[in-house]
Amino acid sequence: MRIVIALGGNAMLQRGQPLEAAIQRENIRKAAEVIARVAKDHEVILTHGNGPQVGLLALQNAAYDKVSPYPLDVLGAETAGMIGYMMEQELYNQMPGAQIATMVTQTLVDNNDPAFQDPTKFVGPVYGKEEAEALAAEKNWSIKADGEYFRRVVPSPLPKSIIEVEMVKKLSEMGALVICSGGGGVPVRKLEDGKLEGVEAVVDKDLTAALLAEQMGADALVIMTDVAAVCVNFGQPDQKKIHKASVQGIGELDFPAGSMGPKIDSCAQFVEKGGRFAAIGSLYDVEKIVTGEAGTWITNEVEGISFYEKKEEAAVA
């Protein structure tokens, strides 16, 4: 199968960990071990988040005031190269002799997207409430709650197309494991004369992954996160893990807009556009997720929603 795997930020930096290069590399090494096993039997296109990393670059950027701050699109390109380099190297160490390529790709957005008026995309490290409010006042940031913490938020317009998708296809067809659309891709708009220009935003990684999977004609989209499966009544005594669901079935449920909601929307979008299945689950279960034994599948090969039995839940928790 041709599979687009989207790694969440937890694959590189677990919540609360310091933004140290050595810590990120160790987490990426662990992720590479798992991805390499899937890549032995499937054609893999890999994408990833960059929220903590682009936020860190923005902080470093602001600390040096001898030059004007670099815009978010440039910082996004920097993170795609940095993270791609680490992933490429660690994957090669797991798959000696493999063809692995990192591409900094551009994602076309609509400059009139209403998201520019309502920032929602989390970037950078987490803060306590007082520190977040102080930074918001000092740097004119927008800040929102992220669980028990607070983080900076920036505009997140919808992705319209991936500029370099044909080159990604060619590399993949040549047998390369391609790492691309990092952080949702570098957001750009098209001017009246057809030229491209970067915009001050961060595109949602999962929505771009769904678009990438669609444009690549992938069989599956697998979104890796820090939960074993999508849950109904998450955190409540009657919490249940979803095993498989149709697009219609999953669409009848409500999920938080700031966390699971975009992932569900991305999966549903891919399946509606003809993908065989999309899945959400833990990185370390990815082999079982691909076979439908773990995680949550969204597919029109089933009707309604099925849940894991309690004994099965334990296997994927």
C-alpha positions as a printed Julia matrix, in Angstrom:
317×3 Matrix{Float64}:
   0.0    0.0     0.0
   0.93   3.61   -0.43
   0.61   5.16    3.05
   0.96   8.76    4.18
   2.07   8.77    7.82
   1.65  12.04    9.72
   3.73  12.3    12.88
   2.4   14.5    15.66
   4.64  16.79   17.66
   4.88  14.16   20.4
   7.0   12.05   18.05
   9.74  14.63   18.42
   8.99  16.34   21.7
   6.73  15.01   24.42
   4.62  17.49   26.33
   6.67  19.28   28.95
  10.07  18.2    27.6
  12.62  20.99   27.04
  13.24  22.03   23.43
  16.7   20.47   23.31
  18.1   19.13   20.04
  19.4   15.97   21.73
  15.96  15.19   23.18
  14.28  15.68   19.81
  16.83  13.47   18.09
  16.31  10.66   20.6
  12.54  10.81   20.13
  12.96  10.84   16.35
  15.29   7.83   16.6
  12.55   5.88   18.39
  10.0    6.95   15.78
  12.33   5.92   12.96
  12.6    2.39   14.36
   8.83   1.97   14.05
   8.44   3.68   10.67
  11.25   1.63    9.18
   9.38  -1.58    9.96
   6.3   -0.33    8.1
   8.4    0.92    5.19
   9.74  -2.6     4.59
   6.34  -3.71    3.34
   4.69  -0.47    2.18
   5.4    2.68    0.21
   5.62   5.4     2.86
   5.37   9.17    2.5
   6.15  10.86    5.8
   5.01  14.23    7.12
   5.3   15.8    10.55
   4.32  18.61   12.87
   6.52  21.55   13.83
   4.59  23.55   16.43
   7.19  23.53   19.24
  10.08  23.98   16.82
   8.67  26.95   14.9
   7.72  28.55   18.19
  11.28  28.12   19.48
  12.71  29.72   16.34
  10.29  32.61   16.76
  11.54  33.13   20.32
  15.19  32.97   19.21
  14.27  35.3    16.36
  12.78  37.87   18.72
  15.77  37.71   21.09
  18.12  39.13   18.45
  16.83  42.6    17.61
  19.65  43.67   15.29
  17.57  42.48   12.33
  13.84  42.42   11.62
  12.11  39.21   12.79
  11.91  36.54   10.1
   8.29  35.77    9.03
   6.54  32.52    9.99
   6.74  31.05    6.47
  10.55  31.32    6.56
  10.67  29.84   10.06
   8.43  27.0     8.85
  10.86  26.25    6.04
  13.72  26.2     8.54
  11.94  23.66   10.74
  11.11  21.45    7.74
  14.8   21.27    6.91
  15.91  20.74   10.5
  13.37  18.04   11.38
  13.67  16.44    7.95
  17.43  16.17    8.39
  17.07  14.38   11.73
  14.38  12.05   10.41
  16.28  11.31    7.22
  19.42  10.41    9.12
  17.69   8.25   11.72
  15.66   6.42    9.07
  18.81   5.76    7.06
  20.44   4.34   10.19
  17.51   1.92   10.47
  17.4    1.2     6.71
  21.0    1.3     5.4
  21.08   1.83    1.65
  17.48   3.06    1.46
  16.52   5.97   -0.78
  15.31   8.72    1.59
  14.63  12.33    0.58
  13.48  15.43    2.44
  11.61  18.11    0.5
  10.66  21.58    1.71
   7.23  21.88    0.11
   4.93  24.87   -0.31
   1.22  24.74    0.53
  -1.08  27.09   -1.34
  -3.64  28.94    0.81
  -6.31  31.55    0.17
  -5.13  34.95    1.37
  -8.78  35.8     2.19
  -9.22  32.76    4.43
 -11.14  33.84    7.57
  -8.53  32.01    9.69
  -6.32  35.08    9.39
  -8.82  36.92   11.58
  -9.08  34.12   14.18
  -5.7   32.57   15.17
  -6.09  29.0    16.45
  -2.87  27.08   15.65
  -0.66  26.35   18.67
   3.06  27.02   18.23
   5.96  27.07   20.64
   6.37  25.78   24.18
   3.73  25.68   26.91
   3.49  28.37   29.59
   1.75  28.95   32.88
  -1.1   31.48   32.79
   0.84  34.44   34.22
   3.86  33.96   31.98
   1.62  33.53   28.93
  -0.28  36.72   29.67
   2.98  38.64   30.16
   4.35  37.39   26.83
   1.09  38.22   25.06
   1.31  41.79   26.32
   5.03  42.15   25.55
   5.07  40.58   22.09
   1.49  41.27   20.95
   0.81  37.54   20.69
  -2.51  35.76   20.71
  -2.6   33.19   23.54
  -5.06  30.35   24.18
  -5.4   27.52   26.69
  -3.9   24.17   25.67
  -5.1   21.76   28.34
  -3.8   22.98   31.69
  -1.2   25.18   30.0
  -1.22  28.16   27.64
   0.46  28.59   24.25
   0.83  31.11   21.47
  -1.65  30.74   18.59
  -1.26  31.92   14.98
  -3.52  31.87   11.89
  -4.1   28.45   10.31
  -5.67  28.8     6.83
  -6.97  25.77    4.95
  -4.55  24.1     2.51
  -5.66  24.29   -1.13
  -2.9   22.38   -2.91
   0.71  21.26   -2.54
   2.88  23.02   -5.09
   5.55  20.3    -5.41
   3.27  17.24   -5.26
   4.29  15.96   -8.72
   7.94  15.87   -7.66
   6.97  14.02   -4.47
   5.16  11.46   -6.67
   8.2   10.99   -8.89
  10.51  10.41   -5.95
   8.07   7.98   -4.35
   7.62   6.04   -7.6
  11.42   5.76   -7.81
  11.35   3.93   -4.47
  12.25   6.79   -2.15
  10.77   7.31    1.28
   9.86  10.99    1.01
   9.64  13.36    3.99
   7.61  16.4     2.96
   4.95  18.96    3.92
   6.61  19.38    7.31
   4.5   21.46    9.66
   1.74  21.55    7.05
   4.12  22.88    4.42
   5.3   26.44    3.94
   2.15  28.56    3.48
   2.1   30.62    0.28
  -0.44  32.55   -1.74
  -0.58  33.12   -5.5
  -0.49  36.72   -6.7
  -2.41  38.06   -9.68
   0.64  37.65  -11.93
   0.96  33.98  -10.87
   3.97  34.47   -8.63
   4.09  32.88   -5.19
   4.52  34.75   -1.92
   4.85  33.47    1.66
   2.19  34.33    4.23
   2.37  34.8     8.01
   0.65  31.59    9.13
   1.05  27.89    9.94
  -1.07  25.38    8.04
  -2.6   22.5    10.0
  -0.35  19.48    9.55
  -3.18  16.93    9.55
  -5.29  18.75    6.96
  -2.23  19.05    4.71
  -1.48  15.35    5.26
  -5.01  14.5     4.08
  -4.55  16.69    1.01
  -1.14  15.13    0.34
  -2.6   11.63    0.63
  -5.42  12.57   -1.75
  -3.11  14.18   -4.34
  -0.7   11.24   -4.09
  -3.5    8.7    -4.64
  -2.55   6.99   -1.37
  -4.43   3.96   -0.06
  -4.22   5.07    3.55
  -3.62   8.05    5.79
  -2.29   7.29    9.28
  -2.16  10.1    11.84
   0.11   9.38   14.78
  -0.65  11.03   18.11
  -0.23  10.41   21.84
  -3.42   8.38   22.38
  -4.03   4.75   21.51
  -7.37   5.41   19.83
 -10.1    8.01   19.47
 -12.37   7.98   22.52
 -16.01   8.77   23.15
 -16.49  10.57   26.5
 -12.73  10.94   26.87
 -11.6   11.01   30.49
 -14.99   9.97   31.84
 -15.89   6.69   33.63
 -17.87   5.6    30.54
 -15.01   6.35   28.13
 -14.93   3.99   25.13
 -12.29   3.57   22.42
 -13.54   3.57   18.84
 -12.26   0.7    16.72
 -13.78   1.46   13.32
 -16.26   4.06   12.08
 -17.77   5.22    8.83
 -17.45   8.87    7.82
 -21.12   9.34    8.58
 -20.85   7.59   11.94
 -17.84   9.56   13.17
 -19.44  12.75   11.86
 -22.32  12.4    14.32
 -19.92  12.79   17.26
 -18.37  15.98   18.65
 -14.63  16.33   19.2
 -12.56  19.27   20.54
 -11.68  21.77   17.82
  -8.24  22.36   19.31
  -7.06  18.74   19.44
  -8.88  15.7    18.04
 -11.36  17.6    15.85
  -8.93  18.5    13.01
  -7.58  14.94   12.97
 -11.07  13.5    12.58
 -11.9   16.05    9.89
  -8.69  15.24    8.02
  -9.37  11.5     8.08
 -12.98  11.93    6.99
 -11.93  14.25    4.18
  -9.42  11.71    2.84
 -11.92   8.82    2.92
 -14.63  10.95    1.29
 -12.2   11.73   -1.54
 -11.67   8.01   -2.24
  -9.06   6.8     0.25
  -9.5    3.25    1.48
  -9.06   4.14    5.15
  -7.62   6.72    7.5
  -6.51   5.93   11.02
  -5.56   7.66   14.26
  -3.5    6.1    17.03
  -0.19   5.77   18.83
   3.06   5.82   16.88
   4.23   2.67   18.65
   1.14   0.78   17.45
   1.54   1.81   13.82
   2.18  -1.71   12.49
  -1.06  -2.95   14.08
  -2.89   0.2    13.02
  -2.07  -0.51    9.37
  -3.68  -3.96    9.7
  -6.69  -2.66   11.64
  -5.74  -4.32   14.92
  -5.12  -1.07   16.82
  -6.02   2.6    16.69
  -9.2    4.0    15.19
 -10.02   3.38   11.55
 -12.31   5.68    9.58
 -13.49   3.85    6.5
 -16.61   3.41    4.44
 -15.98  -0.34    4.43
 -18.01  -0.4     7.67
 -21.31   1.07    8.8
 -21.79   3.14   11.93
 -19.31   2.79   14.78
 -17.75  -0.2    16.52
 -15.9   -0.06   19.83
 -13.09  -2.07   21.34
 -14.1   -4.56   23.98
 -12.46  -3.94   27.33
  -9.94  -6.76   26.91
  -9.01  -5.38   23.46
  -8.66  -1.89   24.89
  -5.91  -3.11   27.16
  -3.93  -4.29   24.15
  -3.92  -0.85   22.54
  -3.8    1.36   25.64
